[in-house]
Tab-separated table of C-alpha atoms in Angstrom:
chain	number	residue	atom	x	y	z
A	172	UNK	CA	-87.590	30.990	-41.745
A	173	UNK	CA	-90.688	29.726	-40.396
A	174	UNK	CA	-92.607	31.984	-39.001
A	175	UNK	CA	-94.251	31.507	-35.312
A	176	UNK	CA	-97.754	30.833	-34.800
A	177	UNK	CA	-99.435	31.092	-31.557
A	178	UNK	CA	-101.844	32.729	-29.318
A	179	UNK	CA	-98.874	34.918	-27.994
A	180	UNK	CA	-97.050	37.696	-29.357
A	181	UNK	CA	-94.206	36.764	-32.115
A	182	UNK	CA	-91.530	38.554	-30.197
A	183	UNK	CA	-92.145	35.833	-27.309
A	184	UNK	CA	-91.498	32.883	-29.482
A	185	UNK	CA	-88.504	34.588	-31.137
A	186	UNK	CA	-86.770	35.025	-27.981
A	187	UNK	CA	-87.425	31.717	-27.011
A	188	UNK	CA	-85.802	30.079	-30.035
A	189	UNK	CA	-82.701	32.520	-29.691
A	190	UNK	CA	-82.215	31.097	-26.289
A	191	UNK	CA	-82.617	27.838	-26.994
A	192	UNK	CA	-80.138	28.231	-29.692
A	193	UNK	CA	-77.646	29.920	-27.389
A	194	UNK	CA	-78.514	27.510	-25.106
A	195	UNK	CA	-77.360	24.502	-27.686
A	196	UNK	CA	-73.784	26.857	-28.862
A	197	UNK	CA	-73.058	26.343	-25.308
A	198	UNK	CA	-73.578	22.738	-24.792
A	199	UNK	CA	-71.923	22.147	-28.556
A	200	UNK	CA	-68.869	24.286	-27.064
A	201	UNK	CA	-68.636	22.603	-23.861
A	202	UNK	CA	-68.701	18.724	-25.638
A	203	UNK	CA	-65.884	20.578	-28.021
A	204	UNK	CA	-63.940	21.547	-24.633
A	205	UNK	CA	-64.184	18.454	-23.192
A	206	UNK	CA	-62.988	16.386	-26.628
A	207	UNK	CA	-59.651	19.138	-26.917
A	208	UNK	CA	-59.036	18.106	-22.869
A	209	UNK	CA	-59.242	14.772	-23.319
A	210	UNK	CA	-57.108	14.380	-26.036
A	211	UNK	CA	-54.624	16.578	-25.459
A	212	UNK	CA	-53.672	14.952	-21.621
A	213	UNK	CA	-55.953	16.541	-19.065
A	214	UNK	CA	-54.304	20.465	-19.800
A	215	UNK	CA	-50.845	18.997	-18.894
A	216	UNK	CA	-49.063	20.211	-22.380
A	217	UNK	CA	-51.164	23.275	-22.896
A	218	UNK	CA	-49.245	26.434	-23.763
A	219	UNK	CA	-49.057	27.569	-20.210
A	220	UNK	CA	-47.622	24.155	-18.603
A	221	UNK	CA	-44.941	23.679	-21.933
A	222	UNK	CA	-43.650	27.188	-21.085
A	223	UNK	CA	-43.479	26.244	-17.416
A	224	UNK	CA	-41.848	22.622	-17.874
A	225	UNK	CA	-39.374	24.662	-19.860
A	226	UNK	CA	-38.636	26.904	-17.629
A	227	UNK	CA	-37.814	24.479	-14.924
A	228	UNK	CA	-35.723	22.364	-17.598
A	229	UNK	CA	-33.843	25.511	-18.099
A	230	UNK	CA	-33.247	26.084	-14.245
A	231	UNK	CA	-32.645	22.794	-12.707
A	232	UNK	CA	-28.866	21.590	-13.621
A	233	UNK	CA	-28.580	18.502	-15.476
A	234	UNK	CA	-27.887	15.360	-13.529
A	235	UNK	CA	-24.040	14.029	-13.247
A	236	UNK	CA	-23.148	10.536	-11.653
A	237	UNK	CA	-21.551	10.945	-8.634
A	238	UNK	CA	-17.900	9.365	-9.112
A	239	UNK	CA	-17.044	6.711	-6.476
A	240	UNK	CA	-15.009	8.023	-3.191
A	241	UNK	CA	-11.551	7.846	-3.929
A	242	UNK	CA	-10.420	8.302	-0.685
A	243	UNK	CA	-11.505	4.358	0.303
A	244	UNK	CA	-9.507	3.742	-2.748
A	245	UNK	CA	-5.906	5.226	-1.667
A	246	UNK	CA	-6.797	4.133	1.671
A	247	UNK	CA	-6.721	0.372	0.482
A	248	UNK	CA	-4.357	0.172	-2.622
A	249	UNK	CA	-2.531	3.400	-2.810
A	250	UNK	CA	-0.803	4.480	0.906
A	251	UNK	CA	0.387	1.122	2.395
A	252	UNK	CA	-1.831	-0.494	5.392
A	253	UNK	CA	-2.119	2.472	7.764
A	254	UNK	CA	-5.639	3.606	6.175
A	255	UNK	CA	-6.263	7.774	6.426
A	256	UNK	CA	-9.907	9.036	7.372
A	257	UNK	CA	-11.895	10.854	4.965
A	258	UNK	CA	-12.307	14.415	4.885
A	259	UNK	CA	-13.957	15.084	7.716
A	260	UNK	CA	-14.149	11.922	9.537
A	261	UNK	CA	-12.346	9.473	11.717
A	262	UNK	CA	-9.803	7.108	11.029
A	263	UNK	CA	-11.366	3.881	9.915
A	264	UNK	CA	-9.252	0.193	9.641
A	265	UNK	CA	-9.044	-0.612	6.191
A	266	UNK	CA	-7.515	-4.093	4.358
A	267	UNK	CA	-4.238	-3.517	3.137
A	268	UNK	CA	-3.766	-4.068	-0.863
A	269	UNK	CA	-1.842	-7.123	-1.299
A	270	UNK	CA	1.736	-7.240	-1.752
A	271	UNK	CA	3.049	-7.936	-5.004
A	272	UNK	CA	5.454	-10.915	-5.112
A	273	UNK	CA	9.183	-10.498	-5.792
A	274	UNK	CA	12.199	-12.474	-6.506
A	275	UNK	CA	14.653	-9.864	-4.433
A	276	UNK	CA	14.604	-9.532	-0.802
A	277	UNK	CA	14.961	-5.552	0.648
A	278	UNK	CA	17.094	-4.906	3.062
A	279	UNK	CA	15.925	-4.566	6.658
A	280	UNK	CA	16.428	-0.734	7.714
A	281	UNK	CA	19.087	0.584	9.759
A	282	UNK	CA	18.477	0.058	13.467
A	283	UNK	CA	20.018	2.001	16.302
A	284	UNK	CA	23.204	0.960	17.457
A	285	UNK	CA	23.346	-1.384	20.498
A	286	UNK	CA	24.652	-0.853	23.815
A	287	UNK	CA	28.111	-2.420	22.959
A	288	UNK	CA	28.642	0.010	20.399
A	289	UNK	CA	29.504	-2.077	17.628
A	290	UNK	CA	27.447	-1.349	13.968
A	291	UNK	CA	24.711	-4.284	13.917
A	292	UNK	CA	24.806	-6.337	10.971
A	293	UNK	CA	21.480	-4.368	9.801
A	294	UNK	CA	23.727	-0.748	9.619
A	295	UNK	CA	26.451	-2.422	7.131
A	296	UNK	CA	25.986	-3.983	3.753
A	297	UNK	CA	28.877	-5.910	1.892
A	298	UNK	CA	29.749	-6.095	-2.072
A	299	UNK	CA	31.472	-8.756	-3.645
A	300	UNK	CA	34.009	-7.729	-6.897
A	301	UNK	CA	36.008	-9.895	-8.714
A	302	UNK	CA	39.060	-8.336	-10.770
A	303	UNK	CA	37.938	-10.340	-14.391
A	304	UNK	CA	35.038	-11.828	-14.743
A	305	UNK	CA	37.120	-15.157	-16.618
A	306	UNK	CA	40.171	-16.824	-15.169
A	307	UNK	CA	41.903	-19.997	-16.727
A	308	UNK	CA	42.138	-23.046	-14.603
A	309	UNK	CA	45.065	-22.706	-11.983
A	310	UNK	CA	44.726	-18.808	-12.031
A	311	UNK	CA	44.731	-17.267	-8.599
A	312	UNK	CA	41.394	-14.338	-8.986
A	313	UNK	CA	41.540	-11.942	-6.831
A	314	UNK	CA	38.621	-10.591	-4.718
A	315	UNK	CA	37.407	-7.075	-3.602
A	316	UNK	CA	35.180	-6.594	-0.604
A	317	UNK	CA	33.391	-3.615	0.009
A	318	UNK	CA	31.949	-3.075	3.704
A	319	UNK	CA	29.744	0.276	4.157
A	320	UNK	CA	27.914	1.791	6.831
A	321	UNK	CA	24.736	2.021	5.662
A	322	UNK	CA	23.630	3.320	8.936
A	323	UNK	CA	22.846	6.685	10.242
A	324	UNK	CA	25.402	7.034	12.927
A	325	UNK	CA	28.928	6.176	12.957
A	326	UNK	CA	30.265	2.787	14.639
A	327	UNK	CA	32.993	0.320	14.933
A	328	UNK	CA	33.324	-2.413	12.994
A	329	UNK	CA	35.652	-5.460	12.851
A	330	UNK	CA	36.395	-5.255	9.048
A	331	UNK	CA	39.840	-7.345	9.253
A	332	UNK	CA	40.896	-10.728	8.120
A	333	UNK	CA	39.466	-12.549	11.386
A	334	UNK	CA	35.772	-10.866	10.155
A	335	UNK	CA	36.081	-11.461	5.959
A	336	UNK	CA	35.507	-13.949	4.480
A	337	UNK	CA	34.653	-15.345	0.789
A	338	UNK	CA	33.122	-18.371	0.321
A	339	UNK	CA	33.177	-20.001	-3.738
A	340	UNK	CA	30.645	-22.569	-4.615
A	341	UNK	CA	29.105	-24.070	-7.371
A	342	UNK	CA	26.881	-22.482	-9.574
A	343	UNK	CA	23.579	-24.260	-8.274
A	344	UNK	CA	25.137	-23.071	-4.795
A	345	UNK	CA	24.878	-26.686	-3.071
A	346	UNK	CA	28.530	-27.449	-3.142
A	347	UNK	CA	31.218	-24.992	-1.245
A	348	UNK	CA	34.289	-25.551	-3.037
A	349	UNK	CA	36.683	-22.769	-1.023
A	350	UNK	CA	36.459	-20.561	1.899
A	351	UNK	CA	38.838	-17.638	2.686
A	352	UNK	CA	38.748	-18.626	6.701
A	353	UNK	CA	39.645	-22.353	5.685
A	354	UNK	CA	43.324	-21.692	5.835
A	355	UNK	CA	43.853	-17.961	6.954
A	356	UNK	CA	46.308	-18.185	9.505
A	357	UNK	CA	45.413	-14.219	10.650
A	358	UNK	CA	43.169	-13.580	13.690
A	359	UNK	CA	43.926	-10.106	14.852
A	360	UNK	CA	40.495	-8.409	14.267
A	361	UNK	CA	40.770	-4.709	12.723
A	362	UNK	CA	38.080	-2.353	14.337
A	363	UNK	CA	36.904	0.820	12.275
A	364	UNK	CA	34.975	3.694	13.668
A	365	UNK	CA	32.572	3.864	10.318
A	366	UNK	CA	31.270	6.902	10.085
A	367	UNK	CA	27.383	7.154	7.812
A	368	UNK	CA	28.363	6.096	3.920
A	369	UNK	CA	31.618	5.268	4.707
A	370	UNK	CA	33.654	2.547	3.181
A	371	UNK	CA	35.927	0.270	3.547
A	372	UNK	CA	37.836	-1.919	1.176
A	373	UNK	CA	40.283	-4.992	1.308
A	374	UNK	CA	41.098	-8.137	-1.554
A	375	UNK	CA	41.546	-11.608	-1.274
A	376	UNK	CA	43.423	-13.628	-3.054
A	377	UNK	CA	42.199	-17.169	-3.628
A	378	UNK	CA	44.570	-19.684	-4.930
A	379	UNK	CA	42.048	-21.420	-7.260
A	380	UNK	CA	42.355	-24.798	-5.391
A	381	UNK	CA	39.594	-26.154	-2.724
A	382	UNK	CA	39.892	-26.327	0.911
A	383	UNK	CA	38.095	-27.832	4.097
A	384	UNK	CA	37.844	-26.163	7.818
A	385	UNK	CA	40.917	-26.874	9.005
A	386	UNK	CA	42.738	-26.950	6.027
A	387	UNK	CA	43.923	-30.492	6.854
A	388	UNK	CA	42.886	-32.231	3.489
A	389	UNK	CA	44.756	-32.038	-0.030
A	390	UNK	CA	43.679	-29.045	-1.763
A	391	UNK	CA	43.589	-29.484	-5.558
A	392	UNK	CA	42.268	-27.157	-8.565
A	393	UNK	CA	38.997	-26.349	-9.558
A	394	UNK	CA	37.948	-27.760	-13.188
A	395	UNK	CA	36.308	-25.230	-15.601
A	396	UNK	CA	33.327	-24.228	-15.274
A	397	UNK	CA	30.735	-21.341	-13.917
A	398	UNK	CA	31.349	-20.556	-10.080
A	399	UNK	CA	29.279	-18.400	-7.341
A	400	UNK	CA	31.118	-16.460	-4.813
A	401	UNK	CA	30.012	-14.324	-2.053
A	402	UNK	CA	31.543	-11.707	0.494
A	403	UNK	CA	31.165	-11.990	4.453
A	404	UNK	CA	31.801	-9.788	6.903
A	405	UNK	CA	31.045	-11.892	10.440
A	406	UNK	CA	27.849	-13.088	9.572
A	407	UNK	CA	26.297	-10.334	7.286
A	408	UNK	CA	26.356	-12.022	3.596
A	409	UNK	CA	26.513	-10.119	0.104
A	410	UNK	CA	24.892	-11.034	-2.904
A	411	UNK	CA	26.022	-13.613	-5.098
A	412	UNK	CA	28.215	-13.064	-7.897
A	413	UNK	CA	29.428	-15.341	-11.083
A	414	UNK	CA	32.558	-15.989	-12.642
A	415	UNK	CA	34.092	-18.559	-14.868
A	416	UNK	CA	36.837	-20.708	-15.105
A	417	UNK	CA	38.355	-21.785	-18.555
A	418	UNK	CA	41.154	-24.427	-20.002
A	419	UNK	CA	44.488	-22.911	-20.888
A	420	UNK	CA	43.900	-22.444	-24.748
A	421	UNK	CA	46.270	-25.124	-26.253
A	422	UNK	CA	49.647	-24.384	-28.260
């Protein structure tokens, strides 16, 4: 090392070069800080922050989707068109969900009775039997009707002759061929006190010829074929039923 020449002592100039050189660790150290913060982020990821980000990872709880709120849902598609509030809340009007087509018609609920007593035709139903479901031409088939209160109280009911009736058409249904009240000759209605589920039962015979009101034309036997029939009690109609009529087999 070079030694120091000068008109002061030696120690002075060796001080002075150790602080200079202390002096130039601390700038080197400080450019050396400044590179490490710079490229690590600004001190974001250091040791201390990564431990903390962790640590608030670890606590927070991790993020769901909320589901949608069902309760809009039943109120529009799942309970019919009264809509029910949400928990909570009021009753809001919601859009009833569209009703889905179908080729039967419900019946129309029971109503009370009326003031005359008698069970309205929404309290009874009627069924329609036939006794074979094949008859040859010139056979005489012989019907069942079925008249129940399907009401909740008990009423009278005319369920006689005057009141039944069976009407036979065509298949289609756009030609009546033969109706029991064509030529009944009885009038005398027959009133039952029905009580709830109760039934009542009677046949008819039909000749297996045609007819007209009145009964005033000359009545003559249905060809083979496929028929519709239904029951009637007054004006309350059953469902249609289907039977067929056949040629004699030969001998």
């Amino acid at each position: 090392m070079i030694e120091p020449n000068g008109p002061l002592p030696p120690e002075v100039y060796w001080r002075r070069r150790i602080l200079a050189g202390v002096l130039a660790l601390g700038v080197v150290a400080v450019i050396i800080g400044l590179i490490v913060w710079t490229t690590t982020g600004g001190g974001d990821s250091g040791p201390g922050n990564t431990a903390n980000s962790a640590s608030a990872s670890a606590s927070k709880p991790p993020a769901t989707t909320e589901p949608a709120d069902e309760s809009v849902d039943e109120r529009v598609t799942g309970g019919g068109t009264g809509g029910g509030a949400a928990a909570g809340g009021s009753a809001e009007s919601t859009t009833p969900s569209a009703t889905p087509s179908s080729t039967t018609t419900s019946a129309p609920a029971p109503g009370p009775v009326p003031a005359s007593g008698m069970c309205p035709d929404e309290n009874i139903s009627v069924v329609l039997y036939t006794d074979k479901p094949t008859y040859t031409v010139g056979s005489q088939p012989v019907f069942t009707i079925v008249v129940t209160n399907a009401g909740l109280s008990e009423c009278p009911r005319d369920v006689g002759k005057s009141a039944q009736n069976v009407v036979v058409r065509t298949l289609d249904g756009t030609r009546t061929l033969w109706t029991a009240r064509d030529c009944s000759p009885v009038k005398t209605p027959d009133n039952r006190t029905l009580k709830p589920a109760q039934q009542v039962r009677d046949t008819i015979t039909w000749s297996g010829t045609t007819s007209n009101p009145g009964c005033n034309k000359p009545r003559v036997p249905v060809p083979a074929g496929q028929y519709q029939a239904v029951g009637k009690i007054g004006e309350k109609e059953s469902s249609p039923i289907t039977f067929n009529v056949v040629k004699p087999a030969e001998r």
